[in-house]
PDB file of C-alpha atoms and ligand atoms in Angstrom:
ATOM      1  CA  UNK A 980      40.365 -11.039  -7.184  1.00 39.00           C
ATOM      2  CA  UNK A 981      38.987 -14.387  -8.431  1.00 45.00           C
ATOM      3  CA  UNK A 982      35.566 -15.132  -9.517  1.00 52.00           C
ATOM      4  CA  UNK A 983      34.355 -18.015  -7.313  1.00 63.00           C
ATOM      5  CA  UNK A 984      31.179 -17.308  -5.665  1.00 73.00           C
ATOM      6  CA  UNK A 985      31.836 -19.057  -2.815  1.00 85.00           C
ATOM      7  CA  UNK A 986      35.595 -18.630  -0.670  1.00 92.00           C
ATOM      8  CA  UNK A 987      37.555 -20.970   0.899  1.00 97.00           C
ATOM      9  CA  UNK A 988      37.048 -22.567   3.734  1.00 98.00           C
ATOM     10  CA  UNK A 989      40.598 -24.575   5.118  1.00 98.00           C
ATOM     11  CA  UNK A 990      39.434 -26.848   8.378  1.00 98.00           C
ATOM     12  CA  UNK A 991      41.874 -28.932  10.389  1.00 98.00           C
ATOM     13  CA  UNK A 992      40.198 -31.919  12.364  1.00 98.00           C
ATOM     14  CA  UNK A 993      43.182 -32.964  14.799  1.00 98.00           C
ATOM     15  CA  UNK A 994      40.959 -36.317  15.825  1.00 98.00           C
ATOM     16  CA  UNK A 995      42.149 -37.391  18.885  1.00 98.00           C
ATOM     17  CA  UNK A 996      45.843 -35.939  18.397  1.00 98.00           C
ATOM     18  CA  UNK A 997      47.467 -32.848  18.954  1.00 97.00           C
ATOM     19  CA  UNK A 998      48.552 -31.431  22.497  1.00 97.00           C
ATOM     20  CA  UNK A 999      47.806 -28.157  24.255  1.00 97.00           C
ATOM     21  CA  UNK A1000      51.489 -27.256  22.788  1.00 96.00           C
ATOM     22  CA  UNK A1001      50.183 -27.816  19.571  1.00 96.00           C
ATOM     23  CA  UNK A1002      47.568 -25.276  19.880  1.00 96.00           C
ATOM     24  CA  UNK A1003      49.710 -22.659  21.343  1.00 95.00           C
ATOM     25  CA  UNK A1004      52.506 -23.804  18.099  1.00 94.00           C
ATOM     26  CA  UNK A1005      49.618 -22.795  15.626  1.00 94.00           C
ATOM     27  CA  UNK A1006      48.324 -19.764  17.153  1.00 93.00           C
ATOM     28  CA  UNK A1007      52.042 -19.082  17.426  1.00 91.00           C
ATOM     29  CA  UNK A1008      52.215 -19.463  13.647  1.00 88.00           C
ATOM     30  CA  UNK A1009      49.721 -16.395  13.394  1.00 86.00           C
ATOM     31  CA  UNK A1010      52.451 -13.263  14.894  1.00 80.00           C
ATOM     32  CA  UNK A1011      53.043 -11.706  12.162  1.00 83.00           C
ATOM     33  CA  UNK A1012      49.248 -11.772  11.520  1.00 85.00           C
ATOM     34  CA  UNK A1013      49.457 -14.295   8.622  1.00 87.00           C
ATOM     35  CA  UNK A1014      46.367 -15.906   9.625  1.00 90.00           C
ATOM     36  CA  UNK A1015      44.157 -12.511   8.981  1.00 85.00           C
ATOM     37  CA  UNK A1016      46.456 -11.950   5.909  1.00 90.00           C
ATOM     38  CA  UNK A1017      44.572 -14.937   4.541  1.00 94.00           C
ATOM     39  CA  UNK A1018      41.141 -12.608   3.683  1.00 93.00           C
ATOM     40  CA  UNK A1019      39.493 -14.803   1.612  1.00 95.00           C
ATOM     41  CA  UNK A1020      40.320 -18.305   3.144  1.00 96.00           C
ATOM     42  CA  UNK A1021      38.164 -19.202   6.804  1.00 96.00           C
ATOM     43  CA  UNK A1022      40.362 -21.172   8.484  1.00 97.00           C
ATOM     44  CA  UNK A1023      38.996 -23.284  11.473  1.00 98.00           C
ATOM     45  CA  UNK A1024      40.601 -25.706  14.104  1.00 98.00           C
ATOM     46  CA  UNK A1025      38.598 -29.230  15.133  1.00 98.00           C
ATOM     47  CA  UNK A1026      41.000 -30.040  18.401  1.00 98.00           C
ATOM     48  CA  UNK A1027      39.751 -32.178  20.739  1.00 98.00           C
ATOM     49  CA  UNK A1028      37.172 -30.936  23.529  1.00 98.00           C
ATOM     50  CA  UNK A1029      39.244 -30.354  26.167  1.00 98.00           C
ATOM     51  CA  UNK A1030      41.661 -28.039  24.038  1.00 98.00           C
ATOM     52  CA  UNK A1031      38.686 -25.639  23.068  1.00 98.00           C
ATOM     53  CA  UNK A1032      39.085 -23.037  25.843  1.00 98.00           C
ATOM     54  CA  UNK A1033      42.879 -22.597  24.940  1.00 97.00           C
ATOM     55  CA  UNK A1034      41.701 -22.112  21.419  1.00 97.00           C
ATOM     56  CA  UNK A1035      39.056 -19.944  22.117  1.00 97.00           C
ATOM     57  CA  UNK A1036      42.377 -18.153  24.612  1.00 96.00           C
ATOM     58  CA  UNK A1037      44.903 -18.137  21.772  1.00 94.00           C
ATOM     59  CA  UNK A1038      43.181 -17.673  18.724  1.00 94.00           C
ATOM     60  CA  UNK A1039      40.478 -14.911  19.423  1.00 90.00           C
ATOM     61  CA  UNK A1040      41.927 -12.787  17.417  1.00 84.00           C
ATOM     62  CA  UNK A1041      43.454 -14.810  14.992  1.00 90.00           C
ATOM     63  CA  UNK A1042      40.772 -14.563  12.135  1.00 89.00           C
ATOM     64  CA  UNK A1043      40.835 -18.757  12.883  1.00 95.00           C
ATOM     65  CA  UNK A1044      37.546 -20.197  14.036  1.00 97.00           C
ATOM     66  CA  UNK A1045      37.627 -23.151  16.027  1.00 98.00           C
ATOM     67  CA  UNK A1046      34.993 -25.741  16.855  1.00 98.00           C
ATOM     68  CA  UNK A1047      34.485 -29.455  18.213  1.00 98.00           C
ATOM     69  CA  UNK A1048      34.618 -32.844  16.664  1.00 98.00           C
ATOM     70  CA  UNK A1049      31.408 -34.052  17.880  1.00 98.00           C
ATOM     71  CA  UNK A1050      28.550 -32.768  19.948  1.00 98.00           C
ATOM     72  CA  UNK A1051      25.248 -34.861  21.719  1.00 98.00           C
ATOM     73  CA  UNK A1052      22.315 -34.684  20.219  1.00 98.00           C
ATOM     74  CA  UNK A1053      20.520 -34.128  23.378  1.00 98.00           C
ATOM     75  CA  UNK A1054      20.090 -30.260  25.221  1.00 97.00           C
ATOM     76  CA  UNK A1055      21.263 -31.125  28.454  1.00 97.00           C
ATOM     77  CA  UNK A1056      20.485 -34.106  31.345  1.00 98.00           C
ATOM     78  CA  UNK A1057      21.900 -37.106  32.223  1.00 98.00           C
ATOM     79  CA  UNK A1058      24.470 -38.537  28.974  1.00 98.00           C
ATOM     80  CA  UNK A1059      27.417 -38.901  30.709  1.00 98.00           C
ATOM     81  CA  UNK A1060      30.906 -38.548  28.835  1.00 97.00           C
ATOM     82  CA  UNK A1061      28.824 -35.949  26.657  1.00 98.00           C
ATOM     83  CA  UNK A1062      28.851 -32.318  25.815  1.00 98.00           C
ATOM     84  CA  UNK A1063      26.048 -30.638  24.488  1.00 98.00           C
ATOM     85  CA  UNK A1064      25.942 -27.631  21.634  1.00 98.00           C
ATOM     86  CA  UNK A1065      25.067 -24.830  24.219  1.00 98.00           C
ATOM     87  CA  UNK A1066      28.311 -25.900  26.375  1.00 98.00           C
ATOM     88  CA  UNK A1067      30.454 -25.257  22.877  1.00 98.00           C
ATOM     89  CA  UNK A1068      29.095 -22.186  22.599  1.00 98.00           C
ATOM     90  CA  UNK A1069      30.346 -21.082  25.815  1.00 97.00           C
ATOM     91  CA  UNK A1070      33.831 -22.190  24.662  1.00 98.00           C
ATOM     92  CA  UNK A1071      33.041 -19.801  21.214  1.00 97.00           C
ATOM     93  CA  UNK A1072      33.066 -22.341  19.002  1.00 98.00           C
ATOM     94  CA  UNK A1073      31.347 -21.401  15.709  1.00 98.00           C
ATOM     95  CA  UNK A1074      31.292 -25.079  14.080  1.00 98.00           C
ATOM     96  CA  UNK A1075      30.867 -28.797  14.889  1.00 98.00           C
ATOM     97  CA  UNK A1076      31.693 -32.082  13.047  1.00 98.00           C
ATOM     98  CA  UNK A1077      28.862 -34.257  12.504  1.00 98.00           C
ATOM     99  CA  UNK A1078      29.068 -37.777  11.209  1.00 98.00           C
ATOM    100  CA  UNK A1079      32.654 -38.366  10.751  1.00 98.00           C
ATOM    101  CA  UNK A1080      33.155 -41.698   9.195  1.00 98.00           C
ATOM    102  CA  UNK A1081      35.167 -42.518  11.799  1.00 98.00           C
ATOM    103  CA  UNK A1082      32.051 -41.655  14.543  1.00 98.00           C
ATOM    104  CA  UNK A1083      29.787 -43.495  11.956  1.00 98.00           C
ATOM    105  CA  UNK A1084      32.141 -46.771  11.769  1.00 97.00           C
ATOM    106  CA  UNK A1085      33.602 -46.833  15.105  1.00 97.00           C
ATOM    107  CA  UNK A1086      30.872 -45.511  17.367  1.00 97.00           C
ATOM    108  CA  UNK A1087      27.946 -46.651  15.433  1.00 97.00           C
ATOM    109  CA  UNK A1088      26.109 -43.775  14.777  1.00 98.00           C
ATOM    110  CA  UNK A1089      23.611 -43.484  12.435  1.00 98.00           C
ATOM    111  CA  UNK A1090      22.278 -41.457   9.832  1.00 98.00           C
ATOM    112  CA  UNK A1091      19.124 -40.474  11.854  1.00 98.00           C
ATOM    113  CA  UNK A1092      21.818 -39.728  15.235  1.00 98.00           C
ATOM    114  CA  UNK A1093      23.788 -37.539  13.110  1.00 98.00           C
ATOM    115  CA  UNK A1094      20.515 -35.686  11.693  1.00 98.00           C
ATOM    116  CA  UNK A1095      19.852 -35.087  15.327  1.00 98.00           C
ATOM    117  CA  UNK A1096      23.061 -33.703  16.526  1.00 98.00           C
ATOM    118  CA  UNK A1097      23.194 -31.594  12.866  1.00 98.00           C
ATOM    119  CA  UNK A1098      20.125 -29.891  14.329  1.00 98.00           C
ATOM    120  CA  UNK A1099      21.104 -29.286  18.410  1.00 98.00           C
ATOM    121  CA  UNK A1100      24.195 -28.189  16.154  1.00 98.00           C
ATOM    122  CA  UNK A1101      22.179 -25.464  14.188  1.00 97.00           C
ATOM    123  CA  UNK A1102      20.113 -24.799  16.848  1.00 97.00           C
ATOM    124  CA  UNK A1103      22.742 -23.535  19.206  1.00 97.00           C
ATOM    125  CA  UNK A1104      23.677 -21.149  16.436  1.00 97.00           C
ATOM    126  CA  UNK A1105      26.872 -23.563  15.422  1.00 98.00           C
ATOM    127  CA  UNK A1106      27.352 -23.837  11.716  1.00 98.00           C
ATOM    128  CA  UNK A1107      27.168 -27.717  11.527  1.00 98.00           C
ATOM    129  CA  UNK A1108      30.306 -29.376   9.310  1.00 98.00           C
ATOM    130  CA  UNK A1109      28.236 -33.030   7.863  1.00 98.00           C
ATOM    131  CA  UNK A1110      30.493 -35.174   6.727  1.00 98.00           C
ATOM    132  CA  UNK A1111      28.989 -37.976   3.767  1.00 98.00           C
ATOM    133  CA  UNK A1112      31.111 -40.503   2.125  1.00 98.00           C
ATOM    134  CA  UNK A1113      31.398 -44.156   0.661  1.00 98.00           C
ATOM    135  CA  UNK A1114      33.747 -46.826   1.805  1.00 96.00           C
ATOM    136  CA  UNK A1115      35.873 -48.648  -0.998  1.00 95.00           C
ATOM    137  CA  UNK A1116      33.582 -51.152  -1.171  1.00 96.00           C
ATOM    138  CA  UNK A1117      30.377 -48.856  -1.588  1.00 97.00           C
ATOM    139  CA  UNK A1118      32.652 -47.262  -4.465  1.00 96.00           C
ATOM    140  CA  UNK A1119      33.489 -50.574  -6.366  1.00 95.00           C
ATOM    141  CA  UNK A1120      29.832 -51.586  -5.797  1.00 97.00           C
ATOM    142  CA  UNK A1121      28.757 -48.101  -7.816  1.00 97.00           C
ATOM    143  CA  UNK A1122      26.817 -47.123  -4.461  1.00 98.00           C
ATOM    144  CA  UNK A1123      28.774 -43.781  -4.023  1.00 98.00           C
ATOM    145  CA  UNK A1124      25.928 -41.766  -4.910  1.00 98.00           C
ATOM    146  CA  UNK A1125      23.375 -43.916  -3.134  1.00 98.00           C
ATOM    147  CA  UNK A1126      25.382 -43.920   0.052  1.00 98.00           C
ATOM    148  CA  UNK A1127      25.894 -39.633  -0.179  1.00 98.00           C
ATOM    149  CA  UNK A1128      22.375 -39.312  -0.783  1.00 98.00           C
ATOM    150  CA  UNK A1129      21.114 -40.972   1.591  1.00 98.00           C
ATOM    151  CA  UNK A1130      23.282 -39.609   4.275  1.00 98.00           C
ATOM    152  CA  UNK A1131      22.289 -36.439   2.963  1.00 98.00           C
ATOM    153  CA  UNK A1132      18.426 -37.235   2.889  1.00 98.00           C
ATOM    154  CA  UNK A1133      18.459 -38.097   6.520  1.00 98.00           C
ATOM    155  CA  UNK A1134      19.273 -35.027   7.363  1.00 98.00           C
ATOM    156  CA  UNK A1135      17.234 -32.708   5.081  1.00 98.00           C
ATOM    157  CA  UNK A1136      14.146 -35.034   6.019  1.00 97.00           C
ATOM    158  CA  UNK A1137      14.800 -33.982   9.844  1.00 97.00           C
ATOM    159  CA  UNK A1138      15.991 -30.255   9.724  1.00 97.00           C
ATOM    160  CA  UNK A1139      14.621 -29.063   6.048  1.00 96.00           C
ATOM    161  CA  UNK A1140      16.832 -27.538   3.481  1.00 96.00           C
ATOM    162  CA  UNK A1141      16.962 -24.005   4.710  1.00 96.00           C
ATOM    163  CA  UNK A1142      19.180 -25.441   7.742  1.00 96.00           C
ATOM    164  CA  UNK A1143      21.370 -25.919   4.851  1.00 97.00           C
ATOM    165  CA  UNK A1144      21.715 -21.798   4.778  1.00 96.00           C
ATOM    166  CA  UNK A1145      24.042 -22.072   7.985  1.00 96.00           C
ATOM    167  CA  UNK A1146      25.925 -25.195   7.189  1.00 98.00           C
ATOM    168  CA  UNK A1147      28.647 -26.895   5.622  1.00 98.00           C
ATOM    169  CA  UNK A1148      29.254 -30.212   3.826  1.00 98.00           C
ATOM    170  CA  UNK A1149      32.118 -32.020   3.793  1.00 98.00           C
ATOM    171  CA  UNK A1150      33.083 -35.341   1.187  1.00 98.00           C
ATOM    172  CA  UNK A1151      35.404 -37.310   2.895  1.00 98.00           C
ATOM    173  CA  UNK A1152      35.510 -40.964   0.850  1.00 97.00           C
ATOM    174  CA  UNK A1153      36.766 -43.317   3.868  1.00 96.00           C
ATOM    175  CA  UNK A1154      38.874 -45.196   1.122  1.00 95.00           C
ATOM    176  CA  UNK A1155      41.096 -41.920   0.730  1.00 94.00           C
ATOM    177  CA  UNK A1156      40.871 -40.944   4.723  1.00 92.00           C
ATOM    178  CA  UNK A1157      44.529 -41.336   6.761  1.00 89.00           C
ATOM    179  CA  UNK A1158      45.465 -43.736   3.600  1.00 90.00           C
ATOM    180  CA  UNK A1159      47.597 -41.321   1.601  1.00 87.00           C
ATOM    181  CA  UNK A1160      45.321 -42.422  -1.506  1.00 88.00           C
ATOM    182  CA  UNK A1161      43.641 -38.916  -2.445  1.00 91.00           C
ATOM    183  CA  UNK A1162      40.271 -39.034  -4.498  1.00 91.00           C
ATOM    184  CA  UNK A1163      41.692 -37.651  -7.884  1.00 96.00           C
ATOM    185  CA  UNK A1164      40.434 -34.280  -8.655  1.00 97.00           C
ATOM    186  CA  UNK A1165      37.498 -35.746 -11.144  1.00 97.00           C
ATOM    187  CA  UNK A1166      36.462 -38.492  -8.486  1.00 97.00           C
ATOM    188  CA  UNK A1167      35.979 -35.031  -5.900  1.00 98.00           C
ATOM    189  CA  UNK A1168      34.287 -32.795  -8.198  1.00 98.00           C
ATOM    190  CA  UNK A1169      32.237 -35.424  -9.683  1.00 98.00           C
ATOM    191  CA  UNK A1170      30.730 -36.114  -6.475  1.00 98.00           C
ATOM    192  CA  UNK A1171      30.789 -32.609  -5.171  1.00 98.00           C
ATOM    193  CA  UNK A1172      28.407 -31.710  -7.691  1.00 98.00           C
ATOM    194  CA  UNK A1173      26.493 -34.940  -6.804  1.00 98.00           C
ATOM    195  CA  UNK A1174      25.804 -33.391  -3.654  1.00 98.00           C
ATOM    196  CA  UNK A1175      25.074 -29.864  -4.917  1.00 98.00           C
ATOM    197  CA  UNK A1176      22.705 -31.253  -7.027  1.00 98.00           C
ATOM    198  CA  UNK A1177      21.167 -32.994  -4.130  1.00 97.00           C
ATOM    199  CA  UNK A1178      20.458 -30.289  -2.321  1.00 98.00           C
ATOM    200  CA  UNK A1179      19.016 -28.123  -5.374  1.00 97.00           C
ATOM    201  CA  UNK A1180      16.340 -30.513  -5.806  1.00 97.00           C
ATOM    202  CA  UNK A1181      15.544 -29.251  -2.421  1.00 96.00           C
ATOM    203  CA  UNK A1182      16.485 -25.459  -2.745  1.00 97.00           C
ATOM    204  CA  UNK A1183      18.597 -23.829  -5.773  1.00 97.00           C
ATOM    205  CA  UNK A1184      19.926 -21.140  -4.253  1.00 96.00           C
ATOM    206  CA  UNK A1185      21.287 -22.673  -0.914  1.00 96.00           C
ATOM    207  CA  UNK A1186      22.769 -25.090  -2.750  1.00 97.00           C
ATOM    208  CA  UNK A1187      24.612 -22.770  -4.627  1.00 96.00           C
ATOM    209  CA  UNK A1188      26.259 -21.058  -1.705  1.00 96.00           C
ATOM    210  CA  UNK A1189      26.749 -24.304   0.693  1.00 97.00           C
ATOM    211  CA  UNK A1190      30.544 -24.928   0.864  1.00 97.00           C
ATOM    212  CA  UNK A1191      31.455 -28.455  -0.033  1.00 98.00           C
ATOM    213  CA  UNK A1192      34.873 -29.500   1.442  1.00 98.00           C
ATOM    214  CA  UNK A1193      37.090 -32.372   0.205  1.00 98.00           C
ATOM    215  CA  UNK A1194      38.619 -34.349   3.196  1.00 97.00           C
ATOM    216  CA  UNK A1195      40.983 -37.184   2.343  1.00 97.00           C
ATOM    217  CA  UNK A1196      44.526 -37.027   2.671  1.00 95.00           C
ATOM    218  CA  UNK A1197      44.831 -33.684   1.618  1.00 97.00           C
ATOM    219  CA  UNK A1198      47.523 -31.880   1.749  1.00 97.00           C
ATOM    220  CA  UNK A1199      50.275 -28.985   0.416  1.00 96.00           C
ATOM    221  CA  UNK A1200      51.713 -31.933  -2.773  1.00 97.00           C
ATOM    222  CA  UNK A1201      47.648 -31.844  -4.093  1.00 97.00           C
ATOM    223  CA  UNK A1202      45.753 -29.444  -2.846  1.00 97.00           C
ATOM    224  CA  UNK A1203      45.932 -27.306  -5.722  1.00 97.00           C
ATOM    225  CA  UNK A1204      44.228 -29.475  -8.400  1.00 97.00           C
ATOM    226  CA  UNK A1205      41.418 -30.299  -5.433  1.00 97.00           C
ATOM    227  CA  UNK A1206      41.066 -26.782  -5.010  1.00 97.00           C
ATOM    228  CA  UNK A1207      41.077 -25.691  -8.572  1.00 96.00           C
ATOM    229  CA  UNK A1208      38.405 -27.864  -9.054  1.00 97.00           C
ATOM    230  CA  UNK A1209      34.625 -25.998  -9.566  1.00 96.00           C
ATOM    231  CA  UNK A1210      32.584 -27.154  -6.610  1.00 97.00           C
ATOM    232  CA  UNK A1211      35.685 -27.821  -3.846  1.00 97.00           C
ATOM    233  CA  UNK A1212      34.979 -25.123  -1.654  1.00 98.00           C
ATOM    234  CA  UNK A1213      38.252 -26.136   0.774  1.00 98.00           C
ATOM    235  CA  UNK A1214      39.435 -28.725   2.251  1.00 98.00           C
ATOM    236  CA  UNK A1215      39.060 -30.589   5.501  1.00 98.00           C
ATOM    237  CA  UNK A1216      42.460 -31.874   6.499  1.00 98.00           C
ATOM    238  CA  UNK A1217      43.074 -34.579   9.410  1.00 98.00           C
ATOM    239  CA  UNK A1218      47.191 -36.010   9.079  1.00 97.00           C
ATOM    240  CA  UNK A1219      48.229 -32.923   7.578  1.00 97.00           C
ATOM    241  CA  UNK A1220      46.331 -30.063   9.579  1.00 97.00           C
ATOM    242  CA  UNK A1221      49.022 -31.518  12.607  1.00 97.00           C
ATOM    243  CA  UNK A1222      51.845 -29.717  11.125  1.00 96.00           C
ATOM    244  CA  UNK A1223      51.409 -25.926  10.948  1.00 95.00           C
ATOM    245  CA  UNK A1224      53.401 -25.599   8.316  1.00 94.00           C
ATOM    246  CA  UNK A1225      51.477 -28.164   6.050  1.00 96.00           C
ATOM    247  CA  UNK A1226      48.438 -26.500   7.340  1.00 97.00           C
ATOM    248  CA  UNK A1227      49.479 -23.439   6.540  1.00 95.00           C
ATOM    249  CA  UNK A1228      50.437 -23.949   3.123  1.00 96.00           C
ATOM    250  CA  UNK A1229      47.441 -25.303   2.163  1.00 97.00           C
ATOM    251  CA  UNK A1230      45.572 -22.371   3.076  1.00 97.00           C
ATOM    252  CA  UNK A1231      47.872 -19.902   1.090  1.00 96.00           C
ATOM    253  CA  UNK A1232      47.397 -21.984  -1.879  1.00 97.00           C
ATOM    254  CA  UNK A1233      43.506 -21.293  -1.509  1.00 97.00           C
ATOM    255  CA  UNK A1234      44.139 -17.700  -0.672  1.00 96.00           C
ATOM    256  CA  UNK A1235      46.393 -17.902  -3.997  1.00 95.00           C
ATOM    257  CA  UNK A1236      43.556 -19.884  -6.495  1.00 95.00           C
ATOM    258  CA  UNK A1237      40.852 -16.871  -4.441  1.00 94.00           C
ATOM    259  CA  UNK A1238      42.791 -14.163  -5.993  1.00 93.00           C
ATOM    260  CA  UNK A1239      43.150 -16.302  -9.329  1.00 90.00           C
ATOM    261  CA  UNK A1240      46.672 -16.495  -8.744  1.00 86.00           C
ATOM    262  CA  UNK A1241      47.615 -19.682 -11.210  1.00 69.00           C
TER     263      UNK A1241
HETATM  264  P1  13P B2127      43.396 -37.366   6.592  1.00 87.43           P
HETATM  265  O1  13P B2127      43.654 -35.995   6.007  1.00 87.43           O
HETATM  266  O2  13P B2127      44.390 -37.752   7.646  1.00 87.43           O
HETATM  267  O3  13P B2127      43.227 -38.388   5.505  1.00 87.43           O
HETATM  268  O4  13P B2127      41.983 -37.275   7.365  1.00 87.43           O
HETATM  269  C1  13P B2127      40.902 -36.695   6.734  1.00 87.43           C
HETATM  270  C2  13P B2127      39.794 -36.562   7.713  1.00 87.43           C
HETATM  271  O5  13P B2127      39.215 -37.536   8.164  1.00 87.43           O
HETATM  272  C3  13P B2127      39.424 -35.194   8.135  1.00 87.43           C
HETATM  273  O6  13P B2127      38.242 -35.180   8.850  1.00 87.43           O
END
């Protein structure tokens, strides 16, 4: 048994890929129970909305959580296209995105929207999954730990840092996201602690047990040295969580570096 205090959390956000096939092909991968094998790794699936009742059907007993990419921050009324955090709990999903780069970029939302939906998130009972990063030229400007910090701010200001005891962070630099260029173990850690630290100046001891995933490219050829590294609680994977196999392998290495496997 290792000695991390914190285990491994392995999420696969599918984005708007993936097929109802593909959901069947991964719960497939779980016969021979390999999924609950992996004890001290929580895996979790991010398909698309409309595949969350076959996930909830397929993997219910898998020991793999699933949950959605996005939620509104509103309770209920008239947002069409949107689906609210108590509908995802009908559908059993345990965790939600919030503020993707890639909802931040594309679909404009902003800091304050994503504090909003991070709380209808909690508030449902959902473990919310906030994504932070810098773009390449925040980086080369020096703002990385401006930008993270003020993402993170935004949301501690709205929902206080005990919402933080139910939650989940994720880094995902947008430089390193669907590029194939991987933030080098140092550049993770280095701004993993960043955000630990963050949230210690608001409380110590839930920053010590909020998992901080690395998203970015990620996958079986580098997960290791990610993983390895102190404050990279898992890994948030978006090409690579589309092949099971990939997937899969990433997760036993984590289940290997839990057990202190080297
Ligand atoms: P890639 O793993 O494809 O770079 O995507 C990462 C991501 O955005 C996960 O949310």
């Amino acid at each position: 048994m290792g000695s991390r205090r914190r285990n491994f959390l392995v999420a696969g956000n599918w984005k708007m890929n993936g097929s109802l096939a593909g959901v069947q092909a991964l719960a497939a991968a779980n016969a021979d129970g390999a999924m609950a094998r992996l004890n001290l790794v929580q895996l979790v699936l991010f398909p698309p909305f409309l595949y969350l009742p076959e996930a909830q059907r397929c993997l219910g007993d898998s020991g793999m959580a699933w949950g959605a990419q996005n939620v509104s921050e509103h309770e209920s009324g008239a947002y069409t296209g949107e689906v609210s955090a108590q509908m995802l709990r009908e559908f059993g999903c345990a965790c939600v995105l919030v503020g993707h780069s890639e909802r931040r970029a594309l679909f404009g939302e902003s800091d304050a929207v994503v504090a909003h939906k991070f709380l209808a998130a909690s508030r449902a009972g959902m473990t919310p999954v906030l994504c932070v990063g810098e773009s390449l030229q925040e980086r080369e400007q020096g703002a990385t730990e401006a930008v993270v910090a003020r993402q993170l701010r935004a949301v501690l200001d709205l929902a206080g840092a005990s919402a933080f005891t139910d939650a989940v962070v994720a880094y995902e630099p947008v430089w390193a996201i669907g590029t194939g260029a991987t933030a080098t173990p140092e550049q993770a850690q280095d701004v993993h602690a960043f955000i630990r630290r963050c949230l210690a100046e608001a409380d110590a001891e839930i920053a010590a047990g909020v998992h901080i995933l690395y998203g970015g490219s990620m996958k079986r050829a580098n997960a290791r040295e990610l993983l390895a590294m102190p404050d990279v609680d898992g890994g948030l994977l978006g090409g690579a969580s589309l092949n099971v196999d990939e997937f899969m392998a990433v997760a036993i290495t984590a289940q290997r570096l839990a057990q202190g496997v080297t």
